PDB file of C-alpha atoms in Angstrom:
ATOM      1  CA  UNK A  66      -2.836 -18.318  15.255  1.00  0.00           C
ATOM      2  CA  UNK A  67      -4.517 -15.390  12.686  1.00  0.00           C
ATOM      3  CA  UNK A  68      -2.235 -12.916  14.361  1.00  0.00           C
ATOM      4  CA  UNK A  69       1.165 -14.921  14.000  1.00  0.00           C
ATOM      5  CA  UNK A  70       0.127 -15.545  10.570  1.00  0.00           C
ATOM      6  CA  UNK A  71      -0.376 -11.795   9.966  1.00  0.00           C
ATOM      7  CA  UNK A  72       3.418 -11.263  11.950  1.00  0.00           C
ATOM      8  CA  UNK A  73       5.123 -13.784   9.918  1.00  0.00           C
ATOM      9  CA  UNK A  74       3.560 -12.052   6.250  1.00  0.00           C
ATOM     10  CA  UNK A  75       4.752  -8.634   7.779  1.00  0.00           C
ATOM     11  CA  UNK A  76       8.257 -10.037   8.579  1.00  0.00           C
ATOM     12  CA  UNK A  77       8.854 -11.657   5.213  1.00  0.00           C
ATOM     13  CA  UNK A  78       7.961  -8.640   3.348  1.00  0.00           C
ATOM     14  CA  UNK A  79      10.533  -6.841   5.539  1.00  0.00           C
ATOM     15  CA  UNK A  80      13.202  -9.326   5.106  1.00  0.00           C
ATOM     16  CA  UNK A  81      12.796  -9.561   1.541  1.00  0.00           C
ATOM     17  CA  UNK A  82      12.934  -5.905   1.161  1.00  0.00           C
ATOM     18  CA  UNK A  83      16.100  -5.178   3.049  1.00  0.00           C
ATOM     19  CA  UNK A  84      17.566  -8.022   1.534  1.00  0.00           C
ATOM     20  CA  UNK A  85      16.923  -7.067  -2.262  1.00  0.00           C
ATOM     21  CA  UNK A  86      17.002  -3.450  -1.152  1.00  0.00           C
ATOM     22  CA  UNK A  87      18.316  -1.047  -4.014  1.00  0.00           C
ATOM     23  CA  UNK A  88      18.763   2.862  -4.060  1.00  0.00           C
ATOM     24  CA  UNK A  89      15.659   2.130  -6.367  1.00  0.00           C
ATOM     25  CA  UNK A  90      13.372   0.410  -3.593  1.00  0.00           C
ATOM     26  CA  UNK A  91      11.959   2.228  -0.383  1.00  0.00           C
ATOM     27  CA  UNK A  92      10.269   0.225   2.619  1.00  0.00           C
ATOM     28  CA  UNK A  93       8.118   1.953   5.316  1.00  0.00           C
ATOM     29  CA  UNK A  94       4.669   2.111   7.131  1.00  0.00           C
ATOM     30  CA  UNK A  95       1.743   2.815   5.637  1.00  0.00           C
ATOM     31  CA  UNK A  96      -1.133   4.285   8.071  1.00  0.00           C
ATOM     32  CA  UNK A  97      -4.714   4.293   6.918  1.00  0.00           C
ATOM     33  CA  UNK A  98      -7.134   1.527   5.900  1.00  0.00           C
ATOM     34  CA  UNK A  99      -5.679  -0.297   6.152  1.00  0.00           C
ATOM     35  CA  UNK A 100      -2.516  -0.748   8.225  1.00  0.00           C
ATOM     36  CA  UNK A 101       0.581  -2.093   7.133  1.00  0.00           C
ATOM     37  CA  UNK A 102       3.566  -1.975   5.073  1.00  0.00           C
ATOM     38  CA  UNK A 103       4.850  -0.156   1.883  1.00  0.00           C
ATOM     39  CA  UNK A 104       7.437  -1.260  -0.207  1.00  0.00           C
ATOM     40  CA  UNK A 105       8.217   0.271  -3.919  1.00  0.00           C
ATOM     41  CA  UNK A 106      10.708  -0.606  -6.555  1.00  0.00           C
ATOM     42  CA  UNK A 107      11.555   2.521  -8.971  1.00  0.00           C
ATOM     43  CA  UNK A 108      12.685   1.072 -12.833  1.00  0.00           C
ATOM     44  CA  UNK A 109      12.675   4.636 -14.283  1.00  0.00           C
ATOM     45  CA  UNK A 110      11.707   8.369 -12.832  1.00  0.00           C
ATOM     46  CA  UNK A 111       7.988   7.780 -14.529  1.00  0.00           C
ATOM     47  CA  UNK A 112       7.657   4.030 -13.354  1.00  0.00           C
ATOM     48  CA  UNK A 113       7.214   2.222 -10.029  1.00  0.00           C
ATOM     49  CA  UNK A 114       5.735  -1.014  -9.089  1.00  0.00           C
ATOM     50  CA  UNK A 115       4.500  -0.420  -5.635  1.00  0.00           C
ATOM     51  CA  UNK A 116       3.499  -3.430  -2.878  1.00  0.00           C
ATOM     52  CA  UNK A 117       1.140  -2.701   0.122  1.00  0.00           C
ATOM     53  CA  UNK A 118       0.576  -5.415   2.765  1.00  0.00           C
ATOM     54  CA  UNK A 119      -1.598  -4.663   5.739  1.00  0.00           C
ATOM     55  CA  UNK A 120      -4.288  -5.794   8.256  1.00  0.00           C
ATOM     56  CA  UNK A 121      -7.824  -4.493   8.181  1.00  0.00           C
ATOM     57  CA  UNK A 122      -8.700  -5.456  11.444  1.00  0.00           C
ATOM     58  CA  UNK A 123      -8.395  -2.714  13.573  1.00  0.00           C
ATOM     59  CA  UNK A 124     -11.360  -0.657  13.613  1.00  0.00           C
ATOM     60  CA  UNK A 125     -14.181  -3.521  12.549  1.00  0.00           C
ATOM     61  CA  UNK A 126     -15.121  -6.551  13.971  1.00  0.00           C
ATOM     62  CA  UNK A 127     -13.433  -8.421  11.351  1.00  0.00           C
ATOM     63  CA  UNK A 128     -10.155  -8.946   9.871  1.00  0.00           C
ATOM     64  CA  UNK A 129      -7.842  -9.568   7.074  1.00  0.00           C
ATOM     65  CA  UNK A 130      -5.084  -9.615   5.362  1.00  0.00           C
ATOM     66  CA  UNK A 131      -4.935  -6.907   2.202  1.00  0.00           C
ATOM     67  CA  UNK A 132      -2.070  -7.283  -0.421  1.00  0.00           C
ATOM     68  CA  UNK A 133      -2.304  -4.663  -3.477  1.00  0.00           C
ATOM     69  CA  UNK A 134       0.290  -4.378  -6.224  1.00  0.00           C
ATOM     70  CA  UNK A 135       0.218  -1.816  -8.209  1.00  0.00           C
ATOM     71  CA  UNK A 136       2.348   0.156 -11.689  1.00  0.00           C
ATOM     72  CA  UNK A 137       2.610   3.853 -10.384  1.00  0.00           C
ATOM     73  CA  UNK A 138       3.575   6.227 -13.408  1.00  0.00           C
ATOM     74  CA  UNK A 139       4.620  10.195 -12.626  1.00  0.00           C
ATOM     75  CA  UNK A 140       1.716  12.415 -13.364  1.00  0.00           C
ATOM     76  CA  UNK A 141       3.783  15.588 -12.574  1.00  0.00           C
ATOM     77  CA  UNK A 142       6.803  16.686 -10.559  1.00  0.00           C
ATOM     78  CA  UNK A 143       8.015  19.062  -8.414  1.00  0.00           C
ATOM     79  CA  UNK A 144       9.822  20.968  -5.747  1.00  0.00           C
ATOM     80  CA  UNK A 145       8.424  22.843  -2.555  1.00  0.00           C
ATOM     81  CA  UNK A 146      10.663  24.338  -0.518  1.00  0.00           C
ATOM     82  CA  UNK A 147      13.448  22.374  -2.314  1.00  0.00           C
ATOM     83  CA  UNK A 148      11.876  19.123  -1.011  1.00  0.00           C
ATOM     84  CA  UNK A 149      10.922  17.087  -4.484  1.00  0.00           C
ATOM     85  CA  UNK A 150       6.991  15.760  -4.757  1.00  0.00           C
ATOM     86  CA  UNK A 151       5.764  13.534  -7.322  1.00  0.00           C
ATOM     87  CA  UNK A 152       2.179  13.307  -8.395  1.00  0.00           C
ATOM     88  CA  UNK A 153       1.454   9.570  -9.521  1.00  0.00           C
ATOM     89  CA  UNK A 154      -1.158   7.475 -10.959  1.00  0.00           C
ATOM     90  CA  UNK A 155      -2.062   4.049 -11.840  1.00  0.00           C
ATOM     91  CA  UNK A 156      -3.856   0.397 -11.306  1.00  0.00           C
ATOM     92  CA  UNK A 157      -3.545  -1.529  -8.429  1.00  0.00           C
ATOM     93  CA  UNK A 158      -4.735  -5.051  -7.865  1.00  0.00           C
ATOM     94  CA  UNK A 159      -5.362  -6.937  -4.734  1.00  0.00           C
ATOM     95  CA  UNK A 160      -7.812  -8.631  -2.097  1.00  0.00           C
ATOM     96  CA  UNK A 161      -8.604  -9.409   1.145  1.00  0.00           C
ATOM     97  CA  UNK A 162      -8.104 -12.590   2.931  1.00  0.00           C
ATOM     98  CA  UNK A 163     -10.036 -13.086   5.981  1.00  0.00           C
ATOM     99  CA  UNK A 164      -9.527 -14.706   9.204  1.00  0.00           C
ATOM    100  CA  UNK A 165     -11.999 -13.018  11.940  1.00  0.00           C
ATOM    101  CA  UNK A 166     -15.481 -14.440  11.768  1.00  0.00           C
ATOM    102  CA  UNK A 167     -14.692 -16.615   9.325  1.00  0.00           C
ATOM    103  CA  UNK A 168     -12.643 -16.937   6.139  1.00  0.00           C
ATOM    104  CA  UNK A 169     -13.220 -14.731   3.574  1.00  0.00           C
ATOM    105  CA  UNK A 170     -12.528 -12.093   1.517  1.00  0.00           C
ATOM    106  CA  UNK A 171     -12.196 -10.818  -2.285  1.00  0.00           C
ATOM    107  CA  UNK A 172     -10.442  -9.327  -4.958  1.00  0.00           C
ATOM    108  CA  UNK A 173      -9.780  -5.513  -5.512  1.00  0.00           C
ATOM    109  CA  UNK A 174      -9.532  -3.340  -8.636  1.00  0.00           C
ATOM    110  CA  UNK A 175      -8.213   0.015  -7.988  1.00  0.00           C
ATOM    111  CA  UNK A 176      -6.936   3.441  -9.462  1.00  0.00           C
ATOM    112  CA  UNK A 177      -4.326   4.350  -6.992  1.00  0.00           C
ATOM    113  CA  UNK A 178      -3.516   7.773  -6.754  1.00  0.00           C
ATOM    114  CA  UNK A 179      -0.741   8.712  -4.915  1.00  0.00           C
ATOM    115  CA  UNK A 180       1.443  12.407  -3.798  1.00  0.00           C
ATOM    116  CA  UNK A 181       4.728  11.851  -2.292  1.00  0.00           C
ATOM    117  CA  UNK A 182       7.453  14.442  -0.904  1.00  0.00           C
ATOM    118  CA  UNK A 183      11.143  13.386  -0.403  1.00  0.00           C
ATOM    119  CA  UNK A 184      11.981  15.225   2.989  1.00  0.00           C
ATOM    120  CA  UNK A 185      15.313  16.616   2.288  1.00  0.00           C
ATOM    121  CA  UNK A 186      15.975  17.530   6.089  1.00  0.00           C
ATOM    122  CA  UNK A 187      16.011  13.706   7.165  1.00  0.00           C
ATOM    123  CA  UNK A 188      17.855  12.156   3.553  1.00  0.00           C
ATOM    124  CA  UNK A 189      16.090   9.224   2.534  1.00  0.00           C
ATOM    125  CA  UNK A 190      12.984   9.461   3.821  1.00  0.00           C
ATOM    126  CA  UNK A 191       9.653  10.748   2.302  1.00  0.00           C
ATOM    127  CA  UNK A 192       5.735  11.158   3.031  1.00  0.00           C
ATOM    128  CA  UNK A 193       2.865   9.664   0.943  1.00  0.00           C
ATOM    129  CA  UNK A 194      -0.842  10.278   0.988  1.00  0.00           C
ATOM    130  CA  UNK A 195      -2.573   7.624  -0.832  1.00  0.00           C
ATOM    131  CA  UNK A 196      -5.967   7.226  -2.537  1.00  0.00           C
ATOM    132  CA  UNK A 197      -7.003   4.881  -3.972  1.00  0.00           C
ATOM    133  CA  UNK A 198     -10.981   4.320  -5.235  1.00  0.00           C
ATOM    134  CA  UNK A 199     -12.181   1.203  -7.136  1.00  0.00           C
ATOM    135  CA  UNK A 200     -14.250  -2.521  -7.205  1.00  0.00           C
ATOM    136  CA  UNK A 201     -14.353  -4.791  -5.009  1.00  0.00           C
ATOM    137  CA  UNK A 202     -15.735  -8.131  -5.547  1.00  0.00           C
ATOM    138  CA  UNK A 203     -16.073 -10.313  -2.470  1.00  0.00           C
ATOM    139  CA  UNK A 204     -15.255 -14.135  -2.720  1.00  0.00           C
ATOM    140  CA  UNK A 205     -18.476 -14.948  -0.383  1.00  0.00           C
ATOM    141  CA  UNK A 206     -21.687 -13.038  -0.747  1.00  0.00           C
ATOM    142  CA  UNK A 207     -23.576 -14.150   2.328  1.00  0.00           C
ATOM    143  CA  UNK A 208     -21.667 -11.046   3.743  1.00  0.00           C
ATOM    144  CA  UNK A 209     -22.129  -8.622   1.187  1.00  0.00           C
ATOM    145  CA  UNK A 210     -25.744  -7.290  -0.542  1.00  0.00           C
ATOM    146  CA  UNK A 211     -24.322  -7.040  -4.037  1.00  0.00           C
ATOM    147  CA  UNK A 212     -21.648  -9.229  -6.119  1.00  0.00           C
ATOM    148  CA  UNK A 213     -19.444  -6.106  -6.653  1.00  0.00           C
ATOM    149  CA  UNK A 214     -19.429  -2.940  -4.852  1.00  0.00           C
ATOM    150  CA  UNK A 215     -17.260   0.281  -4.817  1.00  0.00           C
ATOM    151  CA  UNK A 216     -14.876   0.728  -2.111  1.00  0.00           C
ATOM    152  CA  UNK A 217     -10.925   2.342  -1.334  1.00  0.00           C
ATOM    153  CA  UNK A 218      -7.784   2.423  -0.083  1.00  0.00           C
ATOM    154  CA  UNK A 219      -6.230   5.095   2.114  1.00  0.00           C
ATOM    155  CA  UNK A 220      -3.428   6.282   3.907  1.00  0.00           C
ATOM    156  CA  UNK A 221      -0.586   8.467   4.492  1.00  0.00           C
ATOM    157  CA  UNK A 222       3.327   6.300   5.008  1.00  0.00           C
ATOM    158  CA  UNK A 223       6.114   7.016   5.358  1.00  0.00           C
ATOM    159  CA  UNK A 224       9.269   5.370   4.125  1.00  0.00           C
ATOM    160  CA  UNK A 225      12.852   5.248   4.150  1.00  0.00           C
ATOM    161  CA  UNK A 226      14.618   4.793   0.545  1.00  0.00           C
ATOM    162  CA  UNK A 227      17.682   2.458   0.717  1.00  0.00           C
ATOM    163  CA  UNK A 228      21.042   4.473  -0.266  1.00  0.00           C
TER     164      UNK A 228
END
């Protein structure tokens, strides 16, 4: 049941995304902890509102659901080897909902900081690495020593942007 739940949150984000997709949005994998999908809307060159929904799960006993939305805002810009980067930073808020031993789960408060490279080889696709430090407040603290402790996000994706 908690893993057809997780497949049917997965396939609406992907539906939704092809559907509304834009030479503004891309939609990929993102690899890390946790697991999941990306999805990210451009407005401007300096502005993105970015969309992570994954599964925990894989390397602890327990599992959940993570959603994060985030405002991503260019840092800096570049080129290497005529492949454009950008450097970005901003908040990102989110949680965990729990299924595995239990419900449970929290709300997240992170600085999400994020390098990405357009791979000009393969058009429309490009690499992320993703950091992203902050709080973490857990709904229930029977699981948890202290009512709000620091934790992250992390990953590499990689996406393809909609032409």
């Amino acid at each position: 049941m908690k893993k057809k739940f997780l497949l049917i949150c997965l396939l609406v984000l992907t539906a939704s995304g092809t559907v509304f997709a834009s030479s503004k949005d891309k939609l990929g994998a993102y690899i890390g902890w946790p697991l999941g999908l990306s999805y990210s809307h451009e407005f401007t060159d300096l502005v993105e509102l970015d969309l992570i929904a994954a599964y925990n799960g894989f390397l602890s006993g327990r599992g959940g659901l993570n959603v994060y939305l985030g405002a991503l805002f260019t840092l800096v810009d570049g080129s290497v080897d005529g492949n454009p980067w950008a450097l970005t930073l901003g908040p990102s808020v989110g949680g965990t909902i729990g299924f595995i031993g239990g419900v449970y789960g929290g709300l997240d408060i992170l600085a999400d900081l994020r390098w990405e490279i357009d791979i000009r080889e393969v058009k429309g696709f490009n690499i992320f690495i993703d950091f992203a430090p902050g709080l973490m407040v857990p709904f229930k603290s029977e699981y948890y020593k202290t009512p709000v402790w620091f934790g992250y996000r992390a990953g590499v994706g990689l996406r393809y942007r909609f032409q």
